[in-house]
XYZ file of N, CA, C and O in Angstrom:
364
model
N -103.584 -100.816 -107.501
C -103.281 -100.044 -106.846
C -102.197 -99.643 -106.916
O -101.759 -98.403 -106.788
N -101.554 -99.853 -107.872
C -100.289 -99.186 -108.722
C -100.962 -98.192 -109.225
O -100.147 -97.010 -109.663
N -102.103 -97.233 -110.056
C -102.803 -96.501 -110.441
C -103.138 -95.227 -109.661
O -102.501 -94.565 -108.985
N -103.161 -96.198 -107.948
C -103.772 -95.065 -106.951
C -101.815 -94.513 -106.734
O -101.353 -93.556 -106.409
N -100.945 -95.004 -106.821
C -99.362 -95.415 -106.265
C -98.993 -94.154 -107.542
O -98.591 -92.738 -106.522
N -99.329 -94.518 -108.647
C -98.954 -93.758 -109.710
C -99.606 -92.106 -110.188
O -98.771 -91.061 -109.679
N -100.513 -92.028 -109.343
C -101.101 -90.841 -108.926
C -100.474 -90.028 -108.092
O -100.155 -88.948 -107.763
N -100.164 -90.310 -107.115
C -99.082 -90.011 -106.082
C -98.241 -89.138 -106.316
O -98.204 -88.167 -105.676
N -97.417 -90.610 -107.486
C -96.429 -89.586 -108.071
C -96.670 -88.401 -108.957
O -95.825 -87.768 -108.419
N -97.281 -88.200 -108.892
C -98.167 -87.247 -110.248
C -97.884 -86.087 -109.527
O -97.514 -84.928 -110.067
N -98.524 -86.371 -108.849
C -98.420 -84.791 -107.629
C -97.604 -84.497 -107.096
O -97.149 -83.606 -107.038
N -96.583 -85.359 -106.624
C -95.208 -84.317 -106.584
C -94.573 -84.239 -107.240
O -93.604 -83.522 -107.119
N -94.676 -84.551 -108.621
C -93.772 -83.999 -109.347
C -94.416 -82.921 -110.497
O -93.555 -82.584 -111.565
N -95.586 -82.368 -110.367
C -96.151 -81.164 -110.967
C -95.234 -80.312 -110.649
O -94.520 -79.871 -109.738
N -95.277 -79.032 -111.768
C -94.379 -78.012 -111.588
C -94.991 -77.211 -111.221
O -96.072 -76.729 -110.603
N -94.305 -76.155 -110.067
C -94.726 -75.539 -109.456
C -93.597 -74.391 -110.077
O -92.414 -74.010 -110.580
N -94.350 -73.383 -109.598
C -94.246 -71.591 -109.865
C -93.570 -71.123 -108.578
O -94.442 -70.094 -108.316
N -92.311 -70.777 -108.533
C -92.117 -70.694 -106.833
C -92.010 -68.698 -107.064
O -92.798 -67.945 -105.925
N -91.731 -68.645 -108.141
C -91.229 -66.627 -108.203
C -93.572 -66.191 -108.254
O -93.279 -65.431 -107.926
N -94.390 -66.890 -108.778
C -95.350 -66.215 -108.496
C -95.963 -66.519 -107.516
O -96.403 -65.858 -107.006
N -95.471 -67.758 -106.971
C -96.076 -67.373 -104.832
C -95.435 -66.546 -104.226
O -96.329 -66.378 -103.088
N -94.467 -66.347 -104.035
C -93.260 -65.220 -103.117
C -94.365 -64.606 -104.628
O -94.221 -63.142 -103.706
N -94.397 -63.637 -105.471
C -94.749 -62.414 -106.186
C -96.451 -61.983 -105.314
O -96.246 -61.346 -104.505
N -97.345 -63.381 -104.696
C -98.357 -62.860 -104.582
C -98.794 -62.971 -102.458
O -99.368 -62.010 -102.074
N -97.711 -63.941 -101.906
C -97.245 -63.418 -100.601
C -97.028 -62.291 -100.681
O -97.299 -61.513 -99.298
N -95.596 -61.643 -101.515
C -95.388 -60.493 -100.823
C -96.177 -58.945 -101.117
O -96.627 -58.097 -100.385
N -97.477 -59.324 -102.070
C -98.462 -58.554 -102.495
C -99.312 -58.677 -102.052
O -99.681 -57.326 -101.090
N -99.536 -59.702 -101.320
C -100.379 -59.391 -99.623
C -99.731 -58.879 -98.333
O -100.857 -58.333 -97.967
N -98.998 -59.103 -98.654
C -98.094 -58.615 -97.086
C -98.225 -57.373 -97.402
O -98.712 -56.183 -96.624
N -97.878 -56.337 -98.154
C -97.712 -55.067 -99.160
C -99.782 -54.600 -99.207
O -99.934 -53.230 -97.904
N -100.538 -54.922 -99.434
C -101.789 -54.961 -98.643
C -101.858 -54.625 -97.337
O -103.018 -53.867 -96.871
N -101.545 -55.824 -96.553
C -102.378 -56.068 -94.808
C -101.524 -54.757 -94.410
O -101.605 -54.429 -93.362
N -100.203 -54.086 -95.176
C -99.932 -53.269 -93.967
C -100.043 -51.941 -94.512
O -100.723 -51.134 -94.012
N -100.710 -52.383 -95.599
C -101.446 -50.223 -96.149
C -102.923 -50.259 -95.154
O -103.182 -49.234 -94.527
N -103.411 -52.153 -95.189
C -104.526 -51.531 -94.258
C -104.580 -51.361 -92.737
O -105.172 -51.317 -92.607
N -102.834 -52.127 -92.415
C -102.785 -51.595 -91.025
C -102.786 -50.030 -90.391
O -103.175 -50.172 -89.479
N -102.091 -49.498 -91.940
C -102.374 -48.620 -91.917
C -103.078 -47.532 -91.716
O -103.460 -46.661 -90.272
N -104.025 -47.734 -91.543
C -105.596 -47.212 -91.722
C -106.361 -47.423 -90.853
O -107.041 -47.135 -90.008
N -106.231 -49.009 -89.986
C -106.688 -49.161 -88.933
C -105.721 -48.761 -87.815
O -106.430 -48.989 -86.531
N -105.085 -48.677 -87.767
C -104.588 -48.595 -86.310
C -103.176 -46.802 -86.548
O -102.332 -47.242 -87.056
N -103.908 -45.810 -86.697
C -103.134 -44.571 -86.399
C -102.443 -44.172 -85.939
O -101.409 -43.804 -86.139
N -102.564 -44.736 -84.672
C -101.253 -44.515 -83.710
C -100.499 -45.282 -83.843
O -99.238 -44.282 -83.793
N -100.498 -46.440 -84.373
C -99.110 -46.940 -84.672
C -98.469 -46.727 -85.630
O -96.963 -46.518 -85.746
N -99.283 -46.240 -86.161
C -98.996 -45.323 -87.905
C -98.243 -43.896 -87.571
O -96.650 -44.269 -87.798
N -98.777 -43.346 -86.897
C -97.674 -42.094 -85.891
C -96.372 -42.557 -84.949
O -95.045 -41.769 -85.397
N -96.666 -43.836 -84.622
C -95.101 -44.376 -83.989
C -94.633 -45.068 -85.039
O -92.986 -44.468 -83.895
N -94.677 -45.594 -85.717
C -94.073 -46.206 -86.130
C -94.153 -45.988 -88.063
O -94.037 -46.744 -88.470
N -93.715 -44.759 -88.583
C -94.565 -45.146 -89.628
C -92.929 -45.436 -90.383
O -93.509 -45.665 -91.660
N -92.323 -45.154 -89.872
C -90.917 -45.752 -91.094
C -91.176 -46.862 -91.051
O -90.586 -47.008 -92.435
N -91.174 -47.992 -90.427
C -91.175 -49.007 -90.606
C -92.398 -49.754 -91.466
O -91.908 -50.615 -91.953
N -93.352 -49.109 -91.208
C -94.687 -49.821 -91.870
C -94.314 -49.007 -93.915
O -94.036 -49.451 -94.231
N -93.944 -47.353 -94.181
C -93.549 -47.008 -95.398
C -92.204 -48.187 -95.477
O -92.420 -48.510 -97.102
N -91.220 -48.509 -94.839
C -90.048 -49.576 -95.018
C -90.611 -50.471 -95.470
O -90.447 -51.234 -96.582
N -91.302 -51.052 -94.643
C -91.666 -52.550 -95.066
C -92.819 -52.474 -96.433
O -92.668 -53.214 -96.842
N -93.603 -51.609 -95.995
C -94.435 -51.599 -97.423
C -93.596 -51.197 -99.416
O -94.317 -51.716 -100.313
N -92.654 -50.500 -99.348
C -91.690 -50.619 -100.405
C -91.428 -51.720 -100.593
O -91.498 -52.480 -101.227
N -90.213 -52.064 -99.450
C -89.549 -53.720 -99.565
C -90.313 -54.882 -100.077
O -90.287 -55.595 -100.568
N -92.127 -54.718 -99.614
C -92.700 -56.180 -100.272
C -92.982 -55.895 -102.072
O -93.443 -56.752 -102.627
N -93.218 -54.269 -102.279
C -93.401 -53.479 -103.843
C -92.723 -54.382 -103.959
O -92.265 -54.956 -105.612
N -91.200 -53.724 -104.048
C -89.801 -53.802 -104.397
C -89.827 -56.070 -104.944
O -89.055 -56.832 -105.477
N -90.439 -56.762 -103.697
C -90.412 -58.430 -103.768
C -91.459 -59.204 -105.304
O -91.112 -59.360 -105.948
N -92.504 -58.046 -104.854
C -93.738 -59.012 -105.600
C -93.004 -58.012 -106.618
O -93.194 -58.835 -107.404
N -92.741 -57.113 -107.361
C -92.658 -57.183 -108.726
C -92.237 -57.804 -109.725
O -92.249 -58.377 -110.920
N -90.827 -58.091 -109.184
C -89.603 -58.307 -109.651
C -90.229 -59.810 -109.791
O -90.103 -60.764 -110.783
N -90.417 -60.472 -108.541
C -90.969 -61.845 -108.559
C -92.209 -62.164 -109.384
O -92.388 -63.442 -110.053
N -93.031 -60.718 -109.541
C -93.815 -61.163 -110.175
C -93.883 -62.154 -111.928
O -94.360 -62.426 -113.130
N -93.240 -60.605 -112.295
C -92.451 -60.783 -114.205
C -91.264 -62.429 -114.156
O -91.804 -62.893 -114.683
N -90.903 -61.925 -113.281
C -90.291 -64.148 -113.017
C -91.116 -65.336 -112.986
O -90.771 -66.031 -114.158
N -92.396 -65.061 -111.957
C -93.219 -65.818 -112.515
C -94.247 -66.524 -113.739
O -94.921 -66.934 -113.864
N -93.973 -64.514 -114.033
C -95.027 -65.113 -115.604
C -94.335 -65.608 -116.442
O -94.671 -66.242 -117.009
N -92.834 -65.293 -116.654
C -92.060 -65.748 -117.651
C -91.657 -67.559 -117.632
O -92.129 -68.582 -118.608
N -91.721 -67.520 -116.402
C -91.784 -69.484 -115.559
C -92.891 -69.632 -116.680
O -93.526 -71.424 -116.590
N -94.361 -69.306 -115.961
C -95.702 -69.719 -115.856
C -95.868 -70.379 -117.358
O -96.461 -71.067 -118.296
N -95.268 -69.262 -118.404
C -95.415 -69.193 -120.050
C -94.473 -70.695 -120.402
O -95.236 -71.344 -121.224
N -93.602 -70.700 -119.079
C -92.315 -72.489 -120.423
C -93.719 -73.191 -119.376
O -93.361 -74.776 -119.925
N -94.153 -72.889 -118.487
C -94.444 -74.224 -117.393
C -96.872 -74.165 -118.175
O -96.537 -74.934 -117.366
N -96.411 -73.791 -119.236
C -97.463 -74.341 -119.583
C -99.157 -73.314 -119.152
O -99.930 -73.905 -118.797
N -98.603 -72.829 -118.314
C -100.281 -71.500 -117.927
C -99.785 -70.920 -116.233
O -101.001 -70.659 -115.577
N -99.354 -72.316 -115.735
C -98.909 -72.650 -114.209
C -98.818 -71.238 -113.124
O -97.582 -70.488 -113.779
N -100.041 -70.665 -112.923
C -99.512 -69.730 -111.606
C -99.384 -68.644 -112.551
O -98.965 -67.126 -111.544
N -99.525 -68.292 -113.361
C -99.381 -66.979 -114.675
C -100.250 -65.553 -113.592
O -99.610 -64.993 -114.198
N -101.635 -66.193 -113.439
C -102.497 -65.177 -112.682
C -102.333 -64.865 -111.936
O -102.099 -63.950 -111.495
N -101.580 -65.439 -110.778
C -101.607 -65.582 -109.620
C -100.037 -64.199 -109.985
O -99.831 -63.243 -108.314
N -99.147 -64.348 -110.949
C -98.149 -63.791 -111.183
C -98.791 -62.253 -111.173
O -97.793 -61.146 -110.501
N -99.333 -62.254 -112.217
C -99.988 -60.800 -112.649
C -100.484 -60.333 -111.242
O -100.357 -59.086 -111.398
N -101.253 -61.341 -110.940
C -101.648 -60.361 -108.758
C -100.482 -59.927 -108.454
O -101.238 -58.459 -107.570
N -100.173 -60.384 -108.581
C -98.024 -59.885 -107.664
C -98.037 -58.949 -108.353
O -97.703 -57.666 -107.455
N -98.290 -58.492 -109.556
C -97.152 -57.035 -110.554
C -98.522 -55.793 -110.072
O -98.067 -55.480 -109.516
N -99.156 -56.212 -109.951
C -100.523 -55.368 -109.685
C -100.825 -54.800 -108.741
O -100.922 -53.593 -108.576
N -100.513 -55.784 -107.456
C -101.262 -55.024 -106.510
C -99.520 -54.641 -105.601
O -99.990 -53.665 -104.679
N -98.643 -55.204 -106.288
C -97.267 -55.118 -105.786
C -96.952 -53.360 -106.230
O -96.255 -53.129 -105.829
């Protein structure tokens, strides 16, 4: 029983790379907005300024957060470094 309790505690104290996860979510949002532009041409014509603004903002969030995530991942032994790189590339 002591082993099982130790495993649960270890899962809670695992290092997290939050900037990498923020980068991935921002990149996913940007890709989703670009897909929305192509899938809904009428909405694009009506709300082009909003789409453009949100695509630009998601890229502005994804790239710096990805760089922070890569740096933090290096200190954490490689945790989520690939996810951070994905955020940089798609951002």
